[in-house]
mmCIF file of C-alpha atoms in Angstrom:
data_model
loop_
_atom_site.group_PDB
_atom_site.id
_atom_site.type_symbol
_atom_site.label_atom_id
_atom_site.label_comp_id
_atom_site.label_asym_id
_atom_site.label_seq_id
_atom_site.Cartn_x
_atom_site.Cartn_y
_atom_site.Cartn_z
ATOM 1 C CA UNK C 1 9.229 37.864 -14.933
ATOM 2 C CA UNK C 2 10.792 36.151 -11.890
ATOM 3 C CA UNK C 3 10.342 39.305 -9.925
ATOM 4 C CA UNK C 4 6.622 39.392 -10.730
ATOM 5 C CA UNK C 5 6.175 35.570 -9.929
ATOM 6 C CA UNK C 6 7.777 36.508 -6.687
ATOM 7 C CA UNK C 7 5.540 39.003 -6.243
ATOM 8 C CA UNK C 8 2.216 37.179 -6.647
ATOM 9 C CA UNK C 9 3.861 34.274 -4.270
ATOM 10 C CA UNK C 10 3.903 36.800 -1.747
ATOM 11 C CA UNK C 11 0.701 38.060 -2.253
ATOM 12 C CA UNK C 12 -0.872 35.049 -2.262
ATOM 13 C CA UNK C 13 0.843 33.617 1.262
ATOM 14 C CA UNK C 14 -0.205 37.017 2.835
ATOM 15 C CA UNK C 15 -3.937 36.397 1.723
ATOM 16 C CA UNK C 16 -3.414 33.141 2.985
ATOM 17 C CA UNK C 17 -2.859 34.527 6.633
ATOM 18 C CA UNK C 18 -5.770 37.334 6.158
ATOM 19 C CA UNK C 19 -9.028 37.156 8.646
ATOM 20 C CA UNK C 20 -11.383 35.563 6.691
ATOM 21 C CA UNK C 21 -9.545 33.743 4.400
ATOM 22 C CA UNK C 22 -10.542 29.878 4.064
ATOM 23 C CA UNK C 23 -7.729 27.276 3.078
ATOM 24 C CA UNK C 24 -8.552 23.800 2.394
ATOM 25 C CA UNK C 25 -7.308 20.780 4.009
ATOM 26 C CA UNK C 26 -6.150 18.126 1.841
ATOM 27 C CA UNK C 27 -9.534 15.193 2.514
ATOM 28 C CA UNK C 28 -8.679 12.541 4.880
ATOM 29 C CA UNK C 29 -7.407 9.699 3.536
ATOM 30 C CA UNK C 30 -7.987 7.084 6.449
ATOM 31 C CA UNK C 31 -8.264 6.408 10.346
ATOM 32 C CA UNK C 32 -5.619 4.554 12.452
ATOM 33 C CA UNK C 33 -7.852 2.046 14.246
ATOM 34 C CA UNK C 34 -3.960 0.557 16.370
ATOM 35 C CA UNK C 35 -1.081 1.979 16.903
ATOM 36 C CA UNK C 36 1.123 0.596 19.715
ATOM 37 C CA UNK C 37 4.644 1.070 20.328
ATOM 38 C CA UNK C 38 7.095 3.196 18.392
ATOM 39 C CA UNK C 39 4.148 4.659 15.368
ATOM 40 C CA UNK C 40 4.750 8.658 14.335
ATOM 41 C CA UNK C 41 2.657 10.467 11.037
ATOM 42 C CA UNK C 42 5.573 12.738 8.896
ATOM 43 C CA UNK C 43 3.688 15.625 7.560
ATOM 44 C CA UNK C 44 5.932 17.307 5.943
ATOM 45 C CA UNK C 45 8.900 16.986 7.753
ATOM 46 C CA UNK C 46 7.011 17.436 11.154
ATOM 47 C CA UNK C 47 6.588 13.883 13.198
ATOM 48 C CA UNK C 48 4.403 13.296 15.701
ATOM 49 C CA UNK C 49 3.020 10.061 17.472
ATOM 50 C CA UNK C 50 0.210 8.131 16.225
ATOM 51 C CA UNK C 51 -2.711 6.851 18.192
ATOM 52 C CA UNK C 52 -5.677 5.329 17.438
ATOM 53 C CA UNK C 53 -8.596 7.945 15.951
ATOM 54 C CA UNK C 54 -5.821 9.900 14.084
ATOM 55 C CA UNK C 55 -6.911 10.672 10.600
ATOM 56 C CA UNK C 56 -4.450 10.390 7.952
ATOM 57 C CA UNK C 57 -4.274 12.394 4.226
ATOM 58 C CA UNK C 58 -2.370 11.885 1.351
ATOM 59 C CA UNK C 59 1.086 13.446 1.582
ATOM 60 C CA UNK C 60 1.802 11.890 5.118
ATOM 61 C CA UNK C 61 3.889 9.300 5.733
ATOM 62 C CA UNK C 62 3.500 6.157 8.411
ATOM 63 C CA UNK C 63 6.587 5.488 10.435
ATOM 64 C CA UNK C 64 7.127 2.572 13.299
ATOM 65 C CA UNK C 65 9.957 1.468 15.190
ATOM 66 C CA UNK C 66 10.531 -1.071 17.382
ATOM 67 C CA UNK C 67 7.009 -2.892 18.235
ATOM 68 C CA UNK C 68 5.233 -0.360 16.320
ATOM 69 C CA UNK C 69 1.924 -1.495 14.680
ATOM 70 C CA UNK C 70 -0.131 0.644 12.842
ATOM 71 C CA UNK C 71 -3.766 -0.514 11.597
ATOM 72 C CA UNK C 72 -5.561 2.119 9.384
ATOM 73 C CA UNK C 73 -9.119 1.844 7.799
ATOM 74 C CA UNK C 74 -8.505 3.473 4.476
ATOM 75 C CA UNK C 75 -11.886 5.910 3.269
ATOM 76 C CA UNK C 76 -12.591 3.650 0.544
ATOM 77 C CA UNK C 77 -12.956 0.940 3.056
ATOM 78 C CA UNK C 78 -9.457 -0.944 1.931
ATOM 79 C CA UNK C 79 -6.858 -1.407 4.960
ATOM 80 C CA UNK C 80 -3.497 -1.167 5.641
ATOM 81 C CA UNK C 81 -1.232 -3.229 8.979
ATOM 82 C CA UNK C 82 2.225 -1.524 8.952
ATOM 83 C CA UNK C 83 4.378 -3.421 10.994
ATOM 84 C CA UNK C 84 7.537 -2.565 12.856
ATOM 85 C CA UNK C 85 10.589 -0.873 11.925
ATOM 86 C CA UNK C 86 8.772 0.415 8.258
ATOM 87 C CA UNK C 87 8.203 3.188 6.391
ATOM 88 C CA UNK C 88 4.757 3.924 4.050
ATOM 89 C CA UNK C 89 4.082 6.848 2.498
ATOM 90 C CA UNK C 90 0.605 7.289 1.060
ATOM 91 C CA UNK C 91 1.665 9.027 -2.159
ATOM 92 C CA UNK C 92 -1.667 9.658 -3.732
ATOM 93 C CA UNK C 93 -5.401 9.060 -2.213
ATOM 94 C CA UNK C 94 -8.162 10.027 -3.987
ATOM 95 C CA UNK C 95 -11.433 8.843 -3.466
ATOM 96 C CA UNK C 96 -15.103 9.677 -4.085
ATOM 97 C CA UNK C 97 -17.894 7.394 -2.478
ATOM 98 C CA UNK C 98 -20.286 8.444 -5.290
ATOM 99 C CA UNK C 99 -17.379 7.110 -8.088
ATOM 100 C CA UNK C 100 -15.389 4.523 -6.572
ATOM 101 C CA UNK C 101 -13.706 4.007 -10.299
ATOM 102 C CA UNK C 102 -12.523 7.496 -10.877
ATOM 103 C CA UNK C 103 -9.964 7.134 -7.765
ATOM 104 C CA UNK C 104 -6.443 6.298 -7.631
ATOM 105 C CA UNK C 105 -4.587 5.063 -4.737
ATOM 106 C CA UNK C 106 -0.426 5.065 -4.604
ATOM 107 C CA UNK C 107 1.600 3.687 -1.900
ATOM 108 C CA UNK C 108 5.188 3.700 -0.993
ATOM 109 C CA UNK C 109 6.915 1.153 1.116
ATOM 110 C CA UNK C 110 10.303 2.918 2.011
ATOM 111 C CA UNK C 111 11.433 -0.210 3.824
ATOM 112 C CA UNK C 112 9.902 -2.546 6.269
ATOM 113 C CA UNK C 113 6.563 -4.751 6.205
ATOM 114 C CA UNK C 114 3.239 -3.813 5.176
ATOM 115 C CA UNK C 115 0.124 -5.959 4.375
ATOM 116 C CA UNK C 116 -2.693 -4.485 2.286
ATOM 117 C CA UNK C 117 -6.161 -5.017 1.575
ATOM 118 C CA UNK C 118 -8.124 -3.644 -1.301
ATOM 119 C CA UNK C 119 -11.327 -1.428 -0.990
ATOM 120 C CA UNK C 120 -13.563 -0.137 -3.026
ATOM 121 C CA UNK C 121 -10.793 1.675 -5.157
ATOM 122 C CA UNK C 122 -9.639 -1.727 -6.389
ATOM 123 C CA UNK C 123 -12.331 -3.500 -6.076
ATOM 124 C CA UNK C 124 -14.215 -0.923 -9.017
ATOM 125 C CA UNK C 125 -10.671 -0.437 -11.028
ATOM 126 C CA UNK C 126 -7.383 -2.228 -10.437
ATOM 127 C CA UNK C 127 -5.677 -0.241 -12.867
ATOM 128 C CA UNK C 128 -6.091 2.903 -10.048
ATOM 129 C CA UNK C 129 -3.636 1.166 -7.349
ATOM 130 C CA UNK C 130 -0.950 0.800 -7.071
ATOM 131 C CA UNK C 131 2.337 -0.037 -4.496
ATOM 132 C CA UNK C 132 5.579 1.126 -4.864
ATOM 133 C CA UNK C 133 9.108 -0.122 -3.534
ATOM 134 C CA UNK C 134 12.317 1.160 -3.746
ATOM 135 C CA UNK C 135 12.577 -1.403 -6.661
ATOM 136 C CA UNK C 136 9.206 -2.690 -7.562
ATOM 137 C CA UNK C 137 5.857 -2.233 -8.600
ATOM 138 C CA UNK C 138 2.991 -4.258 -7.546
ATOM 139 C CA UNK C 139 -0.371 -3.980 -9.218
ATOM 140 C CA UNK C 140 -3.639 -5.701 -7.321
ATOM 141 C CA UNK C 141 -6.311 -7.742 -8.619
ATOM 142 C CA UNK C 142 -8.608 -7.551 -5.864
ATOM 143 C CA UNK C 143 -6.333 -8.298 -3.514
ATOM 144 C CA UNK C 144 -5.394 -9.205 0.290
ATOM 145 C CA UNK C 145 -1.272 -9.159 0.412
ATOM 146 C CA UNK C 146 1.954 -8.987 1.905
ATOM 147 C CA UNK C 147 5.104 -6.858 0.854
ATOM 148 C CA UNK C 148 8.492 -6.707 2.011
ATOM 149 C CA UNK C 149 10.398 -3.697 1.277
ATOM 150 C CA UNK C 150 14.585 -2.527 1.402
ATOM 151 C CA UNK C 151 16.771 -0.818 -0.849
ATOM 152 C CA UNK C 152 18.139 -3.659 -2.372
ATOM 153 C CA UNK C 153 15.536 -6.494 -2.038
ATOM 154 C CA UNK C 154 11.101 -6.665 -2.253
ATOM 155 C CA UNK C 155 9.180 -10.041 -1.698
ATOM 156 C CA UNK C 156 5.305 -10.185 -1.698
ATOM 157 C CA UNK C 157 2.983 -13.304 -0.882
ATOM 158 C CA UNK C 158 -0.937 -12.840 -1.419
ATOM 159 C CA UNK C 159 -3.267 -14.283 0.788
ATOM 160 C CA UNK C 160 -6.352 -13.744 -1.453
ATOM 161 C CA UNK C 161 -6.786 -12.878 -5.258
ATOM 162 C CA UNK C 162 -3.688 -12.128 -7.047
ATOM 163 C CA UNK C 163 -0.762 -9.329 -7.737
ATOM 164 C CA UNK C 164 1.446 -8.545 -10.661
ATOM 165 C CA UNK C 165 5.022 -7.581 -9.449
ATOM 166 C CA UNK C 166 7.232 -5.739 -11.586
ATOM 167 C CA UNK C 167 11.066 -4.449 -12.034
ATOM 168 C CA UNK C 168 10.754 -0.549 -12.811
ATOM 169 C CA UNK C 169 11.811 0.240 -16.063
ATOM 170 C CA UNK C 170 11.324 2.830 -19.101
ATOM 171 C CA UNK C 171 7.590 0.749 -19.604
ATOM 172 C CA UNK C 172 6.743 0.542 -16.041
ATOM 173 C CA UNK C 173 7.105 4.358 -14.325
ATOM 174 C CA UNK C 174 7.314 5.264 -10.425
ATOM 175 C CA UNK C 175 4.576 7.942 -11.198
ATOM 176 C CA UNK C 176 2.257 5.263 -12.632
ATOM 177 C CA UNK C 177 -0.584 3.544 -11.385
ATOM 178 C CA UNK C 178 -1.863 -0.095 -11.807
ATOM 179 C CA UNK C 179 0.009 -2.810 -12.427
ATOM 180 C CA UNK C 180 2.941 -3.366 -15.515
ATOM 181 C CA UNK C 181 3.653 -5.526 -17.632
ATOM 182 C CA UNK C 182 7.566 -5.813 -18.122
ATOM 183 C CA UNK C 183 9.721 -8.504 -16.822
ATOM 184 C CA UNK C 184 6.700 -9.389 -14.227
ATOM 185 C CA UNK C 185 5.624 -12.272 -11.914
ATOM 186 C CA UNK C 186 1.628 -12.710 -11.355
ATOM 187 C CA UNK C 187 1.399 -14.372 -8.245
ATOM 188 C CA UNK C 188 -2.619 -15.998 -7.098
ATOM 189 C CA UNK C 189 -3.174 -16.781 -3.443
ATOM 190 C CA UNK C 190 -0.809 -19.351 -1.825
ATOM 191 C CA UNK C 191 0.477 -20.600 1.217
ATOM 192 C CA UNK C 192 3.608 -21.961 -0.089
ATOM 193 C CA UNK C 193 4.832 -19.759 -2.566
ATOM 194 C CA UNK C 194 6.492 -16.050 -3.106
ATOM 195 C CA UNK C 195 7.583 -13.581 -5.450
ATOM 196 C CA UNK C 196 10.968 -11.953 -4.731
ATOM 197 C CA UNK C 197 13.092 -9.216 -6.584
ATOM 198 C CA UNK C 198 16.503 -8.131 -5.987
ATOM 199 C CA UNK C 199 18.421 -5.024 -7.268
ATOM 200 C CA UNK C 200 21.041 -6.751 -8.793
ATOM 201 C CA UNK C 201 19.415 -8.866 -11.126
ATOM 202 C CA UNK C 202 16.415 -6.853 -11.537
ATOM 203 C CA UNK C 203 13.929 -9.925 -12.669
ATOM 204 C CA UNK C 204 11.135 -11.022 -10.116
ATOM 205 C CA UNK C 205 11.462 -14.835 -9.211
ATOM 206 C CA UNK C 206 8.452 -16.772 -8.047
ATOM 207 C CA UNK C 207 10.289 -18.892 -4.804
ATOM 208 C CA UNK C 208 8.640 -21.932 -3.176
ATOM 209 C CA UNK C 209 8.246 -21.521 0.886
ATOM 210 C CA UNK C 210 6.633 -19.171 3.255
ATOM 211 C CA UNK C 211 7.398 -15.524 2.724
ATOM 212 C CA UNK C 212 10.624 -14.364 4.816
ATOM 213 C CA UNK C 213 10.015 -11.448 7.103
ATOM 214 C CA UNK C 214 11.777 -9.835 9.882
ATOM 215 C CA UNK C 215 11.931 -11.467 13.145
ATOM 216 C CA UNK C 216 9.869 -8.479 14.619
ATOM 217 C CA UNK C 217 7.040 -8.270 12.238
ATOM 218 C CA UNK C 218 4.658 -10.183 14.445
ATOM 219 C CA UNK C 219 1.202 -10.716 14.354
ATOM 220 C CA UNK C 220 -1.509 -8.636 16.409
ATOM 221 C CA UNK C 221 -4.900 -9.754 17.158
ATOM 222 C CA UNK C 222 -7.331 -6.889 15.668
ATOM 223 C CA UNK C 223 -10.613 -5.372 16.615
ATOM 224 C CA UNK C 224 -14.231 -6.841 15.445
ATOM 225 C CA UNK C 225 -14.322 -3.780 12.913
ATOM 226 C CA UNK C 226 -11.396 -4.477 11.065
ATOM 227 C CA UNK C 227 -11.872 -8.027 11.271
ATOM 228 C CA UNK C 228 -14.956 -8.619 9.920
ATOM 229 C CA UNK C 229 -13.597 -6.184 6.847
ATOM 230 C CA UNK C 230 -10.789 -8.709 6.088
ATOM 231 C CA UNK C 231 -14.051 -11.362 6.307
ATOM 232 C CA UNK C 232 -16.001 -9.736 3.890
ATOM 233 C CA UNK C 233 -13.193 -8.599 1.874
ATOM 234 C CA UNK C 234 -11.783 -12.106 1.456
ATOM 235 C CA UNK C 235 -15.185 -14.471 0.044
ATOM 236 C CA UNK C 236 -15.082 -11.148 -2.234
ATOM 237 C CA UNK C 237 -11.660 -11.693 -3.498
ATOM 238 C CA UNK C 238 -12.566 -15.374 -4.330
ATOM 239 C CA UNK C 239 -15.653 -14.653 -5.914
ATOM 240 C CA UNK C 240 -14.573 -12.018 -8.177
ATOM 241 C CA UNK C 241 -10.691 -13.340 -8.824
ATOM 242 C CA UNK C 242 -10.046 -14.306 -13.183
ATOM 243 C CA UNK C 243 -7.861 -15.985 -14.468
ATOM 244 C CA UNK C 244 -4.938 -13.657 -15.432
ATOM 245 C CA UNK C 245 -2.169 -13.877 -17.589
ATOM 246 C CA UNK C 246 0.871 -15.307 -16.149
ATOM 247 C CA UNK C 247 4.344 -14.498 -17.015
ATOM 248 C CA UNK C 248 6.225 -17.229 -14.903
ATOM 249 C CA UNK C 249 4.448 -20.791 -14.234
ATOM 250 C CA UNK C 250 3.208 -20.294 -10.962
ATOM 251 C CA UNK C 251 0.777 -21.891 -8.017
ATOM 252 C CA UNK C 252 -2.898 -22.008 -9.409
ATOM 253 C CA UNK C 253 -5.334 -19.532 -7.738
ATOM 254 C CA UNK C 254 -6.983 -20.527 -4.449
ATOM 255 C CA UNK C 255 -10.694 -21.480 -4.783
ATOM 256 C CA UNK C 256 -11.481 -22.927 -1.298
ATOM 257 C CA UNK C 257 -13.986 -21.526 1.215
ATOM 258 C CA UNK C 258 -12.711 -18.635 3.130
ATOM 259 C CA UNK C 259 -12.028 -19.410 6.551
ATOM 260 C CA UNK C 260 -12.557 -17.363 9.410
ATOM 261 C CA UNK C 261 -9.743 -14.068 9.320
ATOM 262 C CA UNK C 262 -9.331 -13.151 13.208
ATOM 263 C CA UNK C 263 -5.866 -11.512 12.478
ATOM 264 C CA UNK C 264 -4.156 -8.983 10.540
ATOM 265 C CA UNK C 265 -0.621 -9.570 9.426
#
Protein backbone atom coordinates (compact mmCIF):
# COMPACT_ATOMS: atom_id res chain seq x y z
CA UNK A 1 0.00 0.00 0.00
CA UNK A 2 2.75 2.55 0.73
CA UNK A 3 4.53 1.48 -2.38
CA UNK A 4 1.44 2.13 -4.50
CA UNK A 5 0.77 5.60 -2.78
CA UNK A 6 4.31 6.27 -3.75
CA UNK A 7 3.67 5.37 -6.94
CA UNK A 8 0.66 7.56 -7.79
CA UNK A 9 2.73 10.59 -5.98
CA UNK A 10 5.09 10.15 -8.63
CA UNK A 11 2.83 9.93 -11.26
CA UNK A 12 1.02 12.68 -10.42
CA UNK A 13 4.28 15.26 -9.97
CA UNK A 14 5.43 13.96 -13.45
CA UNK A 15 1.95 14.97 -15.01
CA UNK A 16 2.40 17.97 -13.21
CA UNK A 17 5.61 18.88 -15.32
CA UNK A 18 3.94 17.42 -18.73
CA UNK A 19 3.35 20.04 -21.84
CA UNK A 20 0.01 20.85 -21.52
CA UNK A 21 -0.72 20.29 -18.19
CA UNK A 22 -2.55 23.31 -16.30
CA UNK A 23 -1.90 23.79 -12.43
CA UNK A 24 -3.76 26.26 -10.51
CA UNK A 25 -2.52 29.06 -8.55
CA UNK A 26 -3.83 29.42 -5.19
CA UNK A 27 -6.40 33.09 -5.88
CA UNK A 28 -4.83 36.18 -4.73
CA UNK A 29 -5.54 37.12 -1.55
CA UNK A 30 -4.57 40.96 -1.59
CA UNK A 31 -2.26 43.82 -3.08
CA UNK A 32 0.57 45.59 -1.14
CA UNK A 33 -0.34 49.22 -1.83
CA UNK A 34 3.44 50.33 0.68
CA UNK A 35 6.13 48.66 1.44
CA UNK A 36 9.24 50.63 2.48
CA UNK A 37 12.21 49.51 4.21
CA UNK A 38 13.08 46.02 5.34
CA UNK A 39 9.33 44.10 3.86
CA UNK A 40 9.98 40.31 2.23
CA UNK A 41 6.71 37.70 1.21
CA UNK A 42 7.80 33.83 2.64
CA UNK A 43 6.27 31.49 0.22
CA UNK A 44 7.12 28.58 1.35
CA UNK A 45 10.33 28.93 2.68
CA UNK A 46 11.45 31.17 -0.33
CA UNK A 47 11.72 35.15 0.70
CA UNK A 48 11.78 37.74 -1.47
CA UNK A 49 11.27 41.63 -1.15
CA UNK A 50 8.02 43.25 -1.23
CA UNK A 51 7.04 46.28 -3.21
CA UNK A 52 4.12 47.92 -3.86
CA UNK A 53 1.71 46.03 -6.72
CA UNK A 54 2.81 42.60 -5.30
CA UNK A 55 -0.14 40.34 -4.95
CA UNK A 56 -0.32 38.23 -2.00
CA UNK A 57 -2.27 34.51 -1.48
CA UNK A 58 -3.04 32.61 1.34
CA UNK A 59 -0.13 30.48 2.52
CA UNK A 60 2.42 33.47 2.38
CA UNK A 61 3.66 35.10 5.07
CA UNK A 62 4.48 39.14 5.58
CA UNK A 63 7.83 39.84 7.11
CA UNK A 64 9.47 43.51 8.00
CA UNK A 65 12.46 44.54 9.68
CA UNK A 66 13.75 47.53 10.66
CA UNK A 67 11.47 50.51 9.12
CA UNK A 68 9.53 48.07 7.25
CA UNK A 69 5.86 49.02 6.52
CA UNK A 70 3.69 47.00 4.67
CA UNK A 71 0.06 48.30 3.58
CA UNK A 72 -2.07 45.61 1.76
CA UNK A 73 -5.67 46.03 0.31
CA UNK A 74 -7.13 42.68 1.17
CA UNK A 75 -9.71 41.23 -2.00
CA UNK A 76 -12.60 41.56 0.14
CA UNK A 77 -11.78 45.17 0.47
CA UNK A 78 -10.58 44.81 4.41
CA UNK A 79 -6.83 46.09 5.05
CA UNK A 80 -3.98 45.24 6.78
CA UNK A 81 -0.63 48.01 8.06
CA UNK A 82 2.14 45.61 9.26
CA UNK A 83 4.58 47.54 10.93
CA UNK A 84 8.23 46.97 11.64
CA UNK A 85 10.10 44.19 12.98
CA UNK A 86 6.65 41.68 12.63
CA UNK A 87 5.64 38.69 11.36
CA UNK A 88 1.83 37.88 9.70
CA UNK A 89 1.00 35.00 8.14
CA UNK A 90 -2.28 34.94 6.24
CA UNK A 91 -3.33 31.43 7.28
CA UNK A 92 -6.56 31.10 5.42
CA UNK A 93 -8.24 33.62 2.69
CA UNK A 94 -11.13 32.74 1.08
CA UNK A 95 -13.31 34.97 -0.55
CA UNK A 96 -16.07 35.16 -3.17
CA UNK A 97 -17.44 38.69 -4.28
CA UNK A 98 -20.76 37.03 -5.25
CA UNK A 99 -20.98 35.48 -1.30
CA UNK A 100 -19.19 37.66 0.93
CA UNK A 101 -20.70 35.35 3.99
CA UNK A 102 -19.45 32.02 2.85
CA UNK A 103 -15.64 33.29 3.36
CA UNK A 104 -13.32 32.87 6.11
CA UNK A 105 -10.35 34.89 6.80
CA UNK A 106 -7.39 33.64 9.45
CA UNK A 107 -4.47 35.60 10.42
CA UNK A 108 -1.37 34.98 12.35
CA UNK A 109 0.66 37.56 14.12
CA UNK A 110 4.03 35.68 14.83
CA UNK A 111 5.31 38.72 16.70
CA UNK A 112 5.37 42.38 16.07
CA UNK A 113 2.49 45.05 15.29
CA UNK A 114 -0.28 44.81 13.01
CA UNK A 115 -3.49 46.94 12.66
CA UNK A 116 -6.51 45.52 10.84
CA UNK A 117 -9.52 46.61 9.23
CA UNK A 118 -12.51 44.53 8.37
CA UNK A 119 -13.98 44.07 4.78
CA UNK A 120 -16.61 42.63 3.43
CA UNK A 121 -15.73 39.16 5.05
CA UNK A 122 -16.58 40.62 8.45
CA UNK A 123 -18.64 42.99 7.66
CA UNK A 124 -21.34 39.95 6.14
CA UNK A 125 -20.16 37.29 9.03
CA UNK A 126 -17.91 37.93 12.01
CA UNK A 127 -17.92 34.48 12.97
CA UNK A 128 -15.53 33.90 9.51
CA UNK A 129 -12.41 35.99 10.99
CA UNK A 130 -10.45 35.57 12.84
CA UNK A 131 -6.62 36.65 14.35
CA UNK A 132 -4.36 34.53 15.90
CA UNK A 133 -1.31 35.12 18.38
CA UNK A 134 1.07 33.01 19.77
CA UNK A 135 -1.36 33.16 22.81
CA UNK A 136 -4.60 34.67 21.81
CA UNK A 137 -7.52 34.79 19.81
CA UNK A 138 -9.25 37.83 18.74
CA UNK A 139 -12.65 37.72 17.12
CA UNK A 140 -14.02 41.15 15.22
CA UNK A 141 -17.23 42.77 15.32
CA UNK A 142 -16.89 44.96 12.49
CA UNK A 143 -13.89 46.16 13.39
CA UNK A 144 -10.86 48.76 12.88
CA UNK A 145 -7.92 47.48 15.48
CA UNK A 146 -4.63 47.19 16.81
CA UNK A 147 -2.67 43.99 18.01
CA UNK A 148 0.49 43.47 19.61
CA UNK A 149 2.02 40.18 19.31
CA UNK A 150 5.28 38.05 21.25
CA UNK A 151 5.65 34.76 22.61
CA UNK A 152 4.88 35.57 25.93
CA UNK A 153 2.64 38.72 25.84
CA UNK A 154 -0.61 40.13 23.16
CA UNK A 155 -2.36 43.59 23.75
CA UNK A 156 -5.07 44.93 21.32
CA UNK A 157 -6.85 48.48 21.38
CA UNK A 158 -9.81 49.07 18.78
CA UNK A 159 -10.26 52.17 17.19
CA UNK A 160 -13.79 51.45 15.84
CA UNK A 161 -16.48 48.73 16.70
CA UNK A 162 -15.39 46.14 19.04
CA UNK A 163 -13.18 42.71 19.52
CA UNK A 164 -13.47 39.72 21.76
CA UNK A 165 -9.94 38.57 22.95
CA UNK A 166 -9.44 35.24 24.19
CA UNK A 167 -6.79 32.80 26.08
CA UNK A 168 -6.62 29.52 23.81
CA UNK A 169 -7.92 26.71 25.45
CA UNK A 170 -9.72 23.16 24.87
CA UNK A 171 -13.13 25.61 23.95
CA UNK A 172 -11.33 28.10 21.96
CA UNK A 173 -9.00 26.13 19.07
CA UNK A 174 -5.98 27.65 16.93
CA UNK A 175 -7.76 26.06 13.83
CA UNK A 176 -10.98 27.98 14.62
CA UNK A 177 -12.49 30.89 13.28
CA UNK A 178 -14.53 33.78 14.89
CA UNK A 179 -14.31 34.86 18.06
CA UNK A 180 -14.52 32.55 21.67
CA UNK A 181 -15.99 32.71 24.40
CA UNK A 182 -13.70 31.39 27.34
CA UNK A 183 -11.96 33.48 29.83
CA UNK A 184 -12.48 36.61 27.27
CA UNK A 185 -12.33 40.46 27.33
CA UNK A 186 -14.81 42.38 24.76
CA UNK A 187 -13.23 45.51 24.26
CA UNK A 188 -15.61 48.67 22.15
CA UNK A 189 -13.68 51.56 20.66
CA UNK A 190 -11.55 53.67 23.07
CA UNK A 191 -8.88 55.96 23.34
CA UNK A 192 -7.93 55.23 26.79
CA UNK A 193 -8.26 51.75 27.32
CA UNK A 194 -6.60 48.13 26.34
CA UNK A 195 -6.87 44.57 26.56
CA UNK A 196 -3.65 42.69 27.44
CA UNK A 197 -2.80 38.89 27.94
CA UNK A 198 0.22 37.34 29.23
CA UNK A 199 1.40 33.66 29.12
CA UNK A 200 1.76 33.23 32.56
CA UNK A 201 -1.46 33.98 33.84
CA UNK A 202 -3.33 33.19 30.83
CA UNK A 203 -6.55 35.62 31.61
CA UNK A 204 -7.00 38.81 29.35
CA UNK A 205 -7.06 42.09 31.52
CA UNK A 206 -8.80 45.18 30.25
CA UNK A 207 -5.82 48.06 31.32
CA UNK A 208 -6.56 51.81 31.41
CA UNK A 209 -3.96 53.99 29.11
CA UNK A 210 -2.90 54.12 25.56
CA UNK A 211 -1.87 50.84 24.03
CA UNK A 212 2.07 50.16 24.49
CA UNK A 213 3.90 49.50 21.28
CA UNK A 214 7.40 49.34 20.20
CA UNK A 215 9.35 52.41 19.87
CA UNK A 216 9.64 51.69 16.03
CA UNK A 217 6.11 51.05 15.11
CA UNK A 218 5.52 54.52 13.77
CA UNK A 219 2.95 55.96 11.90
CA UNK A 220 2.98 56.46 7.94
CA UNK A 221 0.88 58.81 6.10
CA UNK A 222 -1.13 56.57 3.40
CA UNK A 223 -2.39 57.03 -0.09
CA UNK A 224 -6.04 58.60 -1.01
CA UNK A 225 -7.10 54.87 -1.85
CA UNK A 226 -6.51 53.38 1.30
CA UNK A 227 -7.54 56.31 3.10
CA UNK A 228 -10.74 56.95 2.05
CA UNK A 229 -11.32 52.91 2.79
CA UNK A 230 -10.50 53.47 6.51
CA UNK A 231 -13.23 56.62 5.93
CA UNK A 232 -15.84 54.62 4.73
CA UNK A 233 -15.02 51.70 6.74
CA UNK A 234 -15.16 53.64 10.01
CA UNK A 235 -19.03 55.67 9.89
CA UNK A 236 -19.73 51.82 8.90
CA UNK A 237 -18.36 50.41 12.02
CA UNK A 238 -20.43 52.97 14.08
CA UNK A 239 -23.47 52.49 12.32
CA UNK A 240 -23.65 48.86 12.40
CA UNK A 241 -21.73 48.24 16.02
CA UNK A 242 -24.49 46.23 18.96
CA UNK A 243 -24.26 46.04 21.99
CA UNK A 244 -22.35 42.81 22.88
CA UNK A 245 -21.96 40.84 25.76
CA UNK A 246 -19.22 41.78 27.99
CA UNK A 247 -17.22 39.57 30.13
CA UNK A 248 -15.13 42.24 32.11
CA UNK A 249 -16.75 45.86 32.86
CA UNK A 250 -15.25 47.79 30.30
CA UNK A 251 -15.29 51.47 28.41
CA UNK A 252 -18.81 51.92 26.71
CA UNK A 253 -18.76 51.81 22.85
CA UNK A 254 -17.88 54.99 20.95
CA UNK A 255 -20.90 56.69 19.27
CA UNK A 256 -19.40 60.05 18.12
CA UNK A 257 -19.08 61.25 14.51
CA UNK A 258 -16.21 59.80 12.71
CA UNK A 259 -13.58 62.15 12.12
CA UNK A 260 -11.50 62.44 9.25
CA UNK A 261 -8.84 59.03 9.08
CA UNK A 262 -5.68 60.47 7.06
CA UNK A 263 -3.40 57.72 8.62
CA UNK A 264 -2.94 54.15 9.03
CA UNK A 265 -1.41 52.82 12.18
Amino acid sequence: MTINRQLLAAALATAMLLPGTVVMAAPAAGDVMLAVGQAWVDDNGQKRPLERGTQLKAGQKIITGSGGHVHVKMKDGSLLAVRPNSVLDIEVFEYDAANPGAGKIRYALKNGVVRSVTGAIGEANKGAFRLNTPIAAIGIRGTDFVTFASDATTRASVKSGAIVVSAFSESCKVESFGACWDKTVDLAASTDSYVELNRKDNTPKLLKGNLPLPADSTVLPVSGDIASVLQENKASSLQKVTPCRIAVPGPRAYTGAAGKMTQMA
